[in-house]
CSV table of C-alpha atoms and ligand atoms in Angstrom, one decimal:
chain,number,residue,atom,x,y,z
D,1,MET,CA,0.1,0.0,0.0
D,2,ASN,CA,0.9,3.6,-0.4
D,3,PHE,CA,2.0,4.7,3.1
D,4,PRO,CA,4.5,7.6,4.0
D,5,LYS,CA,8.1,6.3,4.5
D,6,ASP,CA,8.1,6.8,8.2
D,7,PHE,CA,4.7,5.2,8.7
D,8,MET,CA,4.7,2.6,11.5
D,9,ILE,CA,3.2,-0.8,10.9
D,10,GLY,CA,3.3,-2.8,14.0
D,11,ALA,CA,1.6,-5.2,16.4
D,12,ALA,CA,0.5,-4.7,20.1
D,13,THR,CA,0.5,-6.8,23.3
D,14,ALA,CA,-0.1,-6.0,26.9
D,15,ALA,CA,2.2,-7.2,29.8
D,16,HIS,CA,-0.4,-9.2,31.7
D,17,GLN,CA,-1.7,-10.9,28.6
D,18,VAL,CA,1.5,-12.3,27.3
D,19,GLU,CA,4.4,-12.0,29.9
D,20,GLY,CA,3.3,-14.6,32.5
D,21,ASN,CA,3.6,-14.8,36.2
D,22,ASN,CA,2.4,-11.2,36.9
D,23,MET,CA,2.1,-12.2,40.6
D,24,HIS,CA,1.8,-8.8,42.3
D,25,SER,CA,-1.1,-7.7,40.1
D,26,ASP,CA,-4.8,-7.3,40.9
D,27,TYR,CA,-5.7,-9.6,38.0
D,28,TRP,CA,-3.4,-12.4,39.1
D,29,ALA,CA,-5.0,-12.2,42.5
D,30,GLN,CA,-8.6,-12.2,41.0
D,31,GLU,CA,-7.7,-15.1,38.8
D,32,GLN,CA,-6.8,-17.4,41.9
D,33,LEU,CA,-10.1,-16.8,43.8
D,34,PRO,CA,-12.1,-20.0,44.4
D,35,HIS,CA,-15.2,-18.2,42.9
D,36,THR,CA,-13.4,-16.3,40.1
D,37,SER,CA,-15.2,-15.2,37.0
D,38,PHE,CA,-12.0,-15.9,34.9
D,39,ALA,CA,-12.3,-18.9,32.7
D,40,GLU,CA,-8.7,-19.8,33.6
D,41,PRO,CA,-5.8,-18.2,35.2
D,42,SER,CA,-3.0,-16.3,33.1
D,43,GLY,CA,-0.3,-18.6,34.5
D,44,ILE,CA,2.8,-18.3,32.4
D,45,ALA,CA,0.6,-16.8,29.5
D,46,CYS,CA,2.9,-16.8,26.4
D,47,ASP,CA,6.1,-16.8,28.5
D,48,HIS,CA,6.9,-13.5,26.6
D,49,TYR,CA,8.8,-12.3,29.7
D,50,ASN,CA,11.5,-14.9,28.7
D,51,ARG,CA,10.8,-15.1,25.0
D,52,TYR,CA,10.6,-11.5,23.9
D,53,GLU,CA,13.7,-11.8,21.8
D,54,GLU,CA,12.1,-14.5,19.7
D,55,ASP,CA,8.8,-12.7,19.4
D,56,ILE,CA,10.4,-9.3,18.4
D,57,ARG,CA,12.6,-11.0,15.9
D,58,LEU,CA,9.6,-12.7,14.3
D,59,LEU,CA,7.8,-9.3,14.2
D,60,ALA,CA,10.8,-7.6,12.5
D,61,ASP,CA,11.6,-10.4,10.1
D,62,ALA,CA,8.1,-10.1,8.7
D,63,GLY,CA,8.7,-6.5,7.9
D,64,LEU,CA,6.9,-4.8,10.8
D,65,ASN,CA,8.7,-1.6,12.2
D,66,ALA,CA,6.8,-0.9,15.5
D,67,TYR,CA,5.9,-2.9,18.6
D,68,ARG,CA,3.5,-1.6,21.1
D,69,PHE,CA,3.8,-3.2,24.5
D,70,SER,CA,3.2,-2.3,28.1
D,71,VAL,CA,5.5,-2.1,31.1
D,72,GLU,CA,3.8,-3.6,34.2
D,73,TRP,CA,3.3,-1.4,37.2
D,74,ALA,CA,2.8,-4.4,39.5
D,75,ARG,CA,6.3,-5.6,38.6
D,76,ILE,CA,8.0,-2.2,38.7
D,77,GLU,CA,6.4,-1.2,42.0
D,78,PRO,CA,5.3,-4.4,43.6
D,79,GLU,CA,5.1,-2.6,47.1
D,80,GLU,CA,4.0,0.9,47.5
D,81,GLY,CA,6.9,3.3,47.0
D,82,LYS,CA,9.4,0.3,46.5
D,83,PHE,CA,10.7,0.2,42.9
D,84,ASP,CA,12.3,-2.9,41.4
D,85,GLU,CA,15.5,-1.9,39.5
D,86,ASN,CA,15.7,-5.4,38.0
D,87,GLU,CA,12.3,-5.0,36.3
D,88,ILE,CA,13.4,-1.8,34.8
D,89,GLU,CA,16.4,-3.5,33.5
D,90,HIS,CA,14.2,-6.2,32.0
D,91,TYR,CA,12.2,-3.5,30.0
D,92,ARG,CA,15.4,-1.7,29.1
D,93,LYS,CA,16.5,-4.9,27.3
D,94,VAL,CA,13.1,-5.3,25.6
D,95,ILE,CA,13.4,-1.7,24.3
D,96,ALA,CA,17.0,-2.3,23.2
D,97,CYS,CA,15.9,-5.6,21.4
D,98,CYS,CA,13.3,-3.5,19.5
D,99,ARG,CA,16.0,-1.1,18.4
D,100,GLU,CA,18.4,-3.7,17.4
D,101,ASN,CA,15.7,-5.1,15.1
D,102,GLY,CA,14.8,-1.7,13.6
D,103,VAL,CA,11.6,-1.6,15.5
D,104,GLU,CA,10.2,1.5,17.2
D,105,PRO,CA,8.9,0.7,20.7
D,106,ILE,CA,5.6,2.2,21.8
D,107,VAL,CA,5.3,1.9,25.5
D,108,THR,CA,2.0,1.9,27.5
D,109,LEU,CA,2.4,2.6,31.2
D,110,MET,CA,-0.8,1.1,32.3
D,111,HIS,CA,-2.7,-1.6,30.3
D,112,PHE,CA,-5.5,-2.6,32.7
D,113,THR,CA,-3.5,-4.3,35.5
D,114,SER,CA,-2.4,-2.5,38.6
D,115,PRO,CA,-0.5,-3.5,41.8
D,116,VAL,CA,-2.7,-5.1,44.5
D,117,TRP,CA,-1.6,-2.4,47.0
D,118,LEU,CA,-3.1,0.3,44.8
D,119,ILE,CA,-6.5,-1.5,44.8
D,120,ARG,CA,-6.3,-1.9,48.5
D,121,LYS,CA,-6.0,1.9,48.8
D,122,GLY,CA,-9.3,2.3,46.8
D,123,GLY,CA,-7.9,1.7,43.3
D,124,TRP,CA,-9.3,3.7,40.3
D,125,GLU,CA,-11.9,5.5,42.4
D,126,ALA,CA,-9.4,6.8,45.0
D,127,GLU,CA,-8.0,10.4,44.7
D,128,SER,CA,-4.5,9.2,45.9
D,129,THR,CA,-4.3,7.1,42.6
D,130,VAL,CA,-3.5,10.3,40.6
D,131,GLU,CA,-0.4,11.0,42.7
D,132,ASP,CA,0.5,7.3,42.8
D,133,PHE,CA,0.3,7.0,39.0
D,134,ARG,CA,2.2,10.2,38.5
D,135,ARG,CA,5.2,9.0,40.8
D,136,TYR,CA,5.3,5.7,38.8
D,137,ALA,CA,5.2,7.4,35.5
D,138,ALA,CA,8.0,9.7,36.6
D,139,TYR,CA,10.1,6.8,37.7
D,140,VAL,CA,9.7,5.0,34.4
D,141,ALA,CA,10.5,8.1,32.5
D,142,GLU,CA,13.5,8.7,34.6
D,143,LYS,CA,14.9,5.2,33.9
D,144,LEU,CA,13.7,4.6,30.4
D,145,GLY,CA,12.8,8.0,28.9
D,146,SER,CA,16.1,8.4,27.1
D,147,GLU,CA,15.3,5.3,24.9
D,148,LEU,CA,11.7,6.3,24.0
D,149,LYS,CA,9.8,8.3,21.5
D,150,TYR,CA,6.3,7.3,22.1
D,151,VAL,CA,4.4,6.8,25.4
D,152,CYS,CA,0.8,5.8,25.9
D,153,THR,CA,-0.2,6.7,29.6
D,154,ILE,CA,-3.4,4.7,30.0
D,155,ASN,CA,-5.0,2.1,27.7
D,156,GLU,CA,-8.6,2.4,26.9
D,157,ALA,CA,-9.2,5.2,29.6
D,158,ASN,CA,-12.9,5.1,28.7
D,159,MET,CA,-13.4,1.3,29.3
D,160,GLY,CA,-14.8,1.9,32.9
D,161,LEU,CA,-17.7,4.0,31.6
D,162,GLN,CA,-18.5,1.4,29.0
D,163,LEU,CA,-18.6,-1.1,31.6
D,164,ALA,CA,-20.8,1.0,33.7
D,165,ALA,CA,-23.4,1.0,31.1
D,166,ILE,CA,-23.3,-2.8,30.6
D,167,ALA,CA,-23.3,-3.4,34.3
D,168,LYS,CA,-26.4,-1.3,34.7
D,169,ARG,CA,-28.3,-3.5,32.2
D,170,PHE,CA,-26.9,-6.7,33.8
D,171,ARG,CA,-27.9,-5.5,37.3
D,172,LEU,CA,-31.5,-5.0,36.3
D,173,MET,CA,-31.5,-8.6,34.8
D,174,ALA,CA,-29.9,-10.0,37.9
D,175,GLU,CA,-32.4,-8.4,40.2
D,176,GLN,CA,-35.2,-9.9,38.1
D,177,ALA,CA,-33.6,-13.3,38.4
D,178,ALA,CA,-33.0,-12.9,42.1
D,179,LYS,CA,-36.6,-12.3,42.8
D,180,SER,CA,-37.6,-15.5,41.0
D,181,ALA,CA,-34.5,-17.6,40.8
D,182,LYS,CA,-36.5,-20.9,41.1
D,183,SER,CA,-39.2,-20.1,38.7
D,184,ALA,CA,-36.7,-18.5,36.3
D,185,GLU,CA,-34.8,-21.9,36.1
D,186,GLY,CA,-38.1,-23.6,35.2
D,187,SER,CA,-38.6,-21.2,32.3
D,188,VAL,CA,-35.6,-22.1,30.3
D,189,GLN,CA,-35.0,-25.5,28.6
D,190,VAL,CA,-31.5,-26.0,29.6
D,191,GLY,CA,-30.0,-26.9,33.0
D,192,MET,CA,-29.4,-23.6,34.7
D,193,ASN,CA,-28.4,-23.0,38.4
D,194,PHE,CA,-29.5,-19.5,38.9
D,195,GLU,CA,-29.5,-19.7,42.6
D,196,LYS,CA,-26.1,-21.3,42.7
D,197,MET,CA,-24.8,-18.4,40.4
D,198,MET,CA,-26.2,-15.7,42.9
D,199,GLU,CA,-24.6,-17.6,45.8
D,200,ASN,CA,-21.2,-17.7,43.8
D,201,MET,CA,-21.3,-13.9,43.6
D,202,LYS,CA,-21.7,-13.7,47.3
D,203,TYR,CA,-18.6,-15.9,47.9
D,204,ALA,CA,-16.6,-13.9,45.3
D,205,ALA,CA,-17.4,-10.8,47.3
D,206,MET,CA,-16.1,-12.3,50.4
D,207,GLU,CA,-13.0,-13.6,48.7
D,208,ASN,CA,-12.3,-10.2,47.2
D,209,ALA,CA,-12.7,-8.6,50.6
D,210,GLU,CA,-10.0,-10.8,52.1
D,211,ILE,CA,-7.4,-9.8,49.5
D,212,PHE,CA,-8.4,-6.2,48.7
D,213,GLY,CA,-10.1,-5.2,51.9
D,214,THR,CA,-13.4,-4.5,50.0
D,215,PRO,CA,-16.0,-6.8,48.4
D,216,GLN,CA,-15.9,-4.6,45.4
D,217,PRO,CA,-12.3,-3.8,44.5
D,218,GLN,CA,-12.0,-0.9,42.0
D,219,VAL,CA,-9.6,-2.5,39.5
D,220,PHE,CA,-9.2,-0.5,36.3
D,221,VAL,CA,-11.7,-2.6,34.4
D,222,SER,CA,-14.5,-2.1,36.8
D,223,SER,CA,-17.7,0.0,36.3
D,224,ARG,CA,-16.5,3.6,36.6
D,225,THR,CA,-18.5,6.5,38.4
D,226,PRO,CA,-18.3,9.8,36.7
D,227,GLU,CA,-16.0,10.9,39.4
D,228,GLY,CA,-13.8,8.0,38.8
D,229,ASP,CA,-13.8,8.7,35.1
D,230,ALA,CA,-12.5,12.1,35.6
D,231,LEU,CA,-9.9,10.9,38.0
D,232,VAL,CA,-8.6,8.5,35.3
D,233,LEU,CA,-8.1,11.5,33.0
D,234,ARG,CA,-6.4,13.5,35.7
D,235,ALA,CA,-4.1,10.6,36.3
D,236,HIS,CA,-3.3,10.7,32.5
D,237,ARG,CA,-2.5,14.4,32.7
D,238,ALA,CA,-0.4,14.1,35.8
D,239,ALA,CA,1.7,11.2,34.1
D,240,LYS,CA,1.9,13.2,30.9
D,241,GLU,CA,3.3,16.1,32.8
D,242,ALA,CA,5.8,13.9,34.6
D,243,VAL,CA,7.1,12.5,31.4
D,244,LYS,CA,7.3,15.8,29.6
D,245,ALA,CA,9.1,17.5,32.6
D,246,LEU,CA,12.0,15.0,32.0
D,247,TYR,CA,11.7,14.4,28.3
D,248,PRO,CA,9.7,17.1,26.5
D,249,GLU,CA,10.4,15.5,23.2
D,250,ILE,CA,8.7,12.2,23.9
D,251,LYS,CA,5.3,12.1,22.3
D,252,VAL,CA,2.7,11.3,24.9
D,253,GLY,CA,-0.9,10.3,24.5
D,254,ILE,CA,-3.8,8.2,25.9
D,255,THR,CA,-5.8,5.5,24.1
D,256,LEU,CA,-9.4,5.1,23.7
D,257,SER,CA,-11.8,2.2,22.9
D,258,LEU,CA,-13.9,3.7,20.1
D,259,HIS,CA,-16.8,2.1,18.2
D,260,ASP,CA,-18.0,3.2,14.8
D,261,LEU,CA,-21.4,4.4,16.0
D,262,GLN,CA,-24.0,4.3,13.3
D,263,ALA,CA,-27.5,5.6,13.3
D,264,LEU,CA,-30.3,4.1,11.4
D,265,PRO,CA,-33.2,6.3,10.9
D,266,GLY,CA,-34.6,7.2,14.3
D,267,GLY,CA,-31.4,6.2,16.1
D,268,GLU,CA,-29.5,9.6,15.7
D,269,LYS,CA,-29.8,10.7,19.3
D,270,PHE,CA,-28.7,7.4,20.7
D,271,ALA,CA,-25.6,7.4,18.5
D,272,GLU,CA,-24.8,11.1,19.4
D,273,ASP,CA,-25.2,10.6,23.1
D,274,ALA,CA,-23.0,7.5,23.0
D,275,TRP,CA,-20.2,9.3,21.1
D,276,GLU,CA,-20.5,12.1,23.7
D,277,GLU,CA,-19.9,9.6,26.3
D,278,GLU,CA,-17.3,7.4,24.5
D,279,PHE,CA,-15.2,10.2,23.1
D,280,ARG,CA,-16.2,14.0,23.0
D,281,HIS,CA,-16.3,14.6,26.9
D,282,TYR,CA,-12.7,13.6,27.1
D,283,LEU,CA,-11.6,16.4,24.7
D,284,PRO,CA,-10.8,19.0,27.5
D,285,TYR,CA,-8.3,16.4,29.0
D,286,ILE,CA,-6.7,15.3,25.7
D,287,GLN,CA,-6.9,18.2,23.4
D,288,ASP,CA,-3.3,19.2,23.6
D,289,ASP,CA,-1.9,15.7,23.7
D,290,ASP,CA,0.8,14.8,21.1
D,291,PHE,CA,-1.3,12.0,19.7
D,292,LEU,CA,-4.5,10.0,20.4
D,293,GLY,CA,-4.3,6.2,20.3
D,294,VAL,CA,-7.4,5.1,18.4
D,295,GLN,CA,-8.5,1.4,19.3
D,296,ASN,CA,-11.3,0.1,17.2
D,297,TYR,CA,-12.7,-3.4,16.5
D,298,THR,CA,-16.3,-3.1,15.1
D,299,ARG,CA,-19.3,-1.0,14.8
D,300,THR,CA,-22.5,-0.5,16.8
D,301,GLN,CA,-25.7,0.5,15.2
D,302,TYR,CA,-28.7,2.4,16.8
D,303,GLY,CA,-32.4,2.3,15.9
D,304,PRO,CA,-35.3,4.2,17.3
D,305,GLN,CA,-35.3,1.9,20.4
D,306,GLY,CA,-31.5,2.2,21.0
D,307,GLN,CA,-28.6,-0.2,20.3
D,308,LEU,CA,-29.2,-3.0,17.8
D,309,PRO,CA,-27.7,-6.4,17.7
D,310,ALA,CA,-25.4,-7.3,14.6
D,311,PRO,CA,-27.5,-7.3,11.3
D,312,GLU,CA,-29.1,-10.6,10.4
D,313,GLY,CA,-26.7,-12.9,8.7
D,314,ALA,CA,-23.6,-10.8,9.6
D,315,GLU,CA,-20.3,-12.5,10.0
D,316,LEU,CA,-19.4,-12.7,13.7
D,317,THR,CA,-16.0,-13.1,15.3
D,318,GLN,CA,-15.0,-15.3,18.2
D,319,MET,CA,-15.9,-12.3,20.4
D,320,ASP,CA,-19.4,-12.4,19.1
D,321,TYR,CA,-19.2,-9.0,17.5
D,322,GLU,CA,-19.5,-8.1,13.8
D,323,PHE,CA,-16.6,-8.6,11.3
D,324,TYR,CA,-16.6,-5.1,10.0
D,325,PRO,CA,-13.1,-3.7,9.3
D,326,GLU,CA,-14.6,-0.5,7.7
D,327,ALA,CA,-15.3,0.8,11.1
D,328,LEU,CA,-11.7,1.9,11.5
D,329,GLU,CA,-11.7,4.4,8.7
D,330,HIS,CA,-15.2,5.8,10.0
D,331,VAL,CA,-13.8,6.2,13.5
D,332,ILE,CA,-10.7,7.9,12.4
D,333,ARG,CA,-12.7,10.5,10.4
D,334,LYS,CA,-15.1,11.0,13.2
D,335,VAL,CA,-12.3,11.6,15.8
D,336,ARG,CA,-10.6,14.0,13.4
D,337,GLU,CA,-13.8,16.3,13.5
D,338,ASP,CA,-12.7,17.3,17.0
D,339,PHE,CA,-9.2,16.1,17.7
D,340,LYS,CA,-6.5,17.9,15.7
D,341,GLY,CA,-3.3,16.1,16.9
D,342,ASP,CA,-1.6,13.1,15.4
D,343,LEU,CA,-3.4,9.8,15.4
D,344,ILE,CA,-1.9,6.4,16.0
D,345,VAL,CA,-4.0,3.3,15.5
D,346,THR,CA,-2.9,1.6,18.7
D,347,GLU,CA,-5.2,-1.4,18.3
D,348,ASN,CA,-7.3,-2.9,15.7
D,349,GLY,CA,-7.8,-6.6,15.2
D,350,VAL,CA,-10.0,-9.7,14.9
D,351,ALA,CA,-10.5,-12.9,16.8
D,352,VAL,CA,-11.0,-15.7,14.2
D,353,SER,CA,-9.8,-19.2,13.7
D,354,ASP,CA,-9.6,-18.8,10.0
D,355,ASP,CA,-6.4,-16.8,9.4
D,356,SER,CA,-7.5,-15.8,5.8
D,357,ARG,CA,-10.3,-13.9,7.4
D,358,ARG,CA,-7.7,-12.0,9.4
D,359,VAL,CA,-5.8,-11.2,6.2
D,360,GLU,CA,-9.1,-9.8,4.7
D,361,PHE,CA,-9.8,-7.8,7.9
D,362,ILE,CA,-6.3,-6.2,7.8
D,363,ARG,CA,-6.5,-5.6,4.1
D,364,ARG,CA,-9.8,-3.7,4.3
D,365,ALA,CA,-8.8,-1.8,7.6
D,366,LEU,CA,-5.5,-0.7,6.0
D,367,ARG,CA,-7.3,0.5,2.9
D,368,GLY,CA,-9.3,2.7,5.2
D,369,VAL,CA,-6.2,4.1,6.9
D,370,GLU,CA,-4.7,4.9,3.5
D,371,ASN,CA,-7.9,6.7,2.5
D,372,CYS,CA,-7.6,8.9,5.7
D,373,ILE,CA,-3.9,9.7,5.0
D,374,SER,CA,-4.6,10.7,1.5
D,375,ASP,CA,-7.2,13.1,2.7
D,376,GLY,CA,-4.6,14.7,4.9
D,377,ILE,CA,-5.4,13.1,8.3
D,378,PRO,CA,-2.1,12.6,10.2
D,379,VAL,CA,-2.3,9.0,11.0
D,380,LYS,CA,1.2,8.1,12.0
D,381,GLY,CA,0.9,4.3,12.6
D,382,TYR,CA,-1.2,1.2,12.7
D,383,CYS,CA,-0.7,-1.6,15.4
D,384,TYR,CA,-2.6,-4.8,14.9
D,385,TRP,CA,-4.0,-6.4,18.0
D,386,SER,CA,-2.3,-8.8,18.7
D,387,LEU,CA,1.2,-9.9,18.0
D,388,MET,CA,0.3,-13.5,19.3
D,389,ASP,CA,-2.6,-15.5,20.6
D,390,ASN,CA,-2.8,-14.6,24.2
D,391,PHE,CA,-4.8,-14.3,27.5
D,392,GLU,CA,-8.0,-12.6,26.6
D,393,TRP,CA,-8.7,-11.5,30.3
D,394,GLN,CA,-11.8,-13.3,31.7
D,395,LYS,CA,-12.1,-15.4,28.5
D,396,GLY,CA,-8.8,-17.1,29.1
D,397,PHE,CA,-6.8,-18.3,26.1
D,398,SER,CA,-9.9,-19.1,24.0
D,399,MET,CA,-9.7,-16.2,21.6
D,400,THR,CA,-7.2,-16.1,18.8
D,401,PHE,CA,-6.4,-12.5,17.8
D,402,GLY,CA,-2.8,-13.2,17.0
D,403,LEU,CA,-0.6,-13.0,14.0
D,404,ILE,CA,1.4,-15.7,15.5
D,405,ALA,CA,0.0,-18.8,17.1
D,406,VAL,CA,1.3,-20.1,20.3
D,407,ASP,CA,1.2,-23.7,21.3
D,408,ARG,CA,-0.1,-23.7,24.9
D,409,ALA,CA,1.8,-27.0,25.9
D,410,THR,CA,5.1,-26.2,24.4
D,411,GLN,CA,5.0,-22.4,23.8
D,412,LYS,CA,6.1,-22.9,20.3
D,413,ARG,CA,5.5,-20.0,18.2
D,414,THR,CA,4.0,-20.4,14.7
D,415,PRO,CA,3.7,-17.3,12.5
D,416,LYS,CA,0.5,-17.1,10.6
D,417,GLU,CA,0.1,-15.9,7.0
D,418,SER,CA,-1.5,-12.6,8.3
D,419,LEU,CA,1.9,-11.7,10.0
D,420,ALA,CA,3.8,-11.8,6.6
D,421,PHE,CA,0.7,-10.1,5.0
D,422,LEU,CA,0.8,-7.2,7.4
D,423,GLY,CA,4.6,-6.9,7.1
D,424,SER,CA,4.4,-6.7,3.4
D,425,GLN,CA,2.0,-3.6,3.4
D,426,ARG,CA,4.9,-1.4,4.3
D,427,LYS,CA,6.6,-1.8,1.0
C,501,BGC,C1,-7.8,-4.3,25.0
C,501,BGC,C2,-7.0,-5.6,24.9
C,501,BGC,C3,-7.8,-6.7,24.5
C,501,BGC,C4,-8.4,-6.5,23.1
C,501,BGC,C5,-9.3,-7.5,22.5
C,501,BGC,C6,-8.8,-4.1,23.9
C,501,BGC,O1,-9.9,-3.7,24.5
C,501,BGC,O2,-6.9,-3.1,25.0
C,501,BGC,O3,-6.3,-5.7,26.1
C,501,BGC,O4,-7.2,-8.0,24.5
C,501,BGC,O5,-9.1,-5.2,23.2
C,501,BGC,O6,-10.5,-7.7,23.2
């Protein structure tokens, strides 16, 4: 395709999803609870902590020139105020490995996982988190800043509000079920244990209380209150200022999870309100950032009654959302109406078992990016999610987003056709 010479084409990962043994993190703790909602624990994940050289080499050999990954707060500051030099050394080596392979490292400071101690203090609803995150960001910048050109502070800062909306719907359903658990079981022709499910939630709350000192720990991927939402953005600004104070030339931005929100006749107001909540209300906090990380996977359509399911007969991905690569171009154009800085597609991808569908997805998504660039929109890079099949949070290892397959028993890497295809797009 016709991309500018310095255009970055890369792939993304997040520490907890690939490294393995992230033992001081909130996610690790939640995965071990007897009544956990995780399908399986992350364990050694893809053992990327030890195999990063092989993984970065595979990425570079295929022709990619950027690697977006996260440094893990729970490793770097496992106890409040105690920083681990060895872990910084580890990430220094990962960055050096990128450079040796001609790959630009794009580093994310916080990709969903936090140290357990932070959550015990109230996590992502506690005012003290702004200062704790600033101090951590300043430490990482001091140690690694001289090696970096791009830093993302927080991954998908808007995730908490999206979850709050879903949780509200879910709560209403659960309340209904609780009122009539026994009769609800009789109304469905499959063996369901609603009473047991409710019971499990009670146990999980008790188990959380033991570890985090509260039955409802505020991890990053929890439903956010509007106050928590603003706090996350203030944490972003504090971290950005800390990085800039030491290295003003580093380009700093945040990333947002953005859907292509489409209105069918009568659905306009729903789509507008959703865009306001998902994107526009963040503008005061991000307007003067060097770049915005755009993360898009699919579209959402609205009709006169609100959100619609995927259209009849649409191709669905393993994640159960619509295969719709055109969403990326639409989102970039929509973001550009209000955000004038540079854009980097920090995530875009698809979970499918048939890799030829991934090739098709990437082909169409990149065509959209190319269209945007030729219309003068400053898109500086595209990172596919994900470099390898990995730990998809509560869903465990069942989702295959990767450009590289990972054998769970042997950790053997097998590059897929899509890896070579993505690499070939730079030429
Ligand atoms: C997250 C990733 C996740 C991906 C696929 C994004 O929301 O940043 O951590 O694995 O989507 O679901």
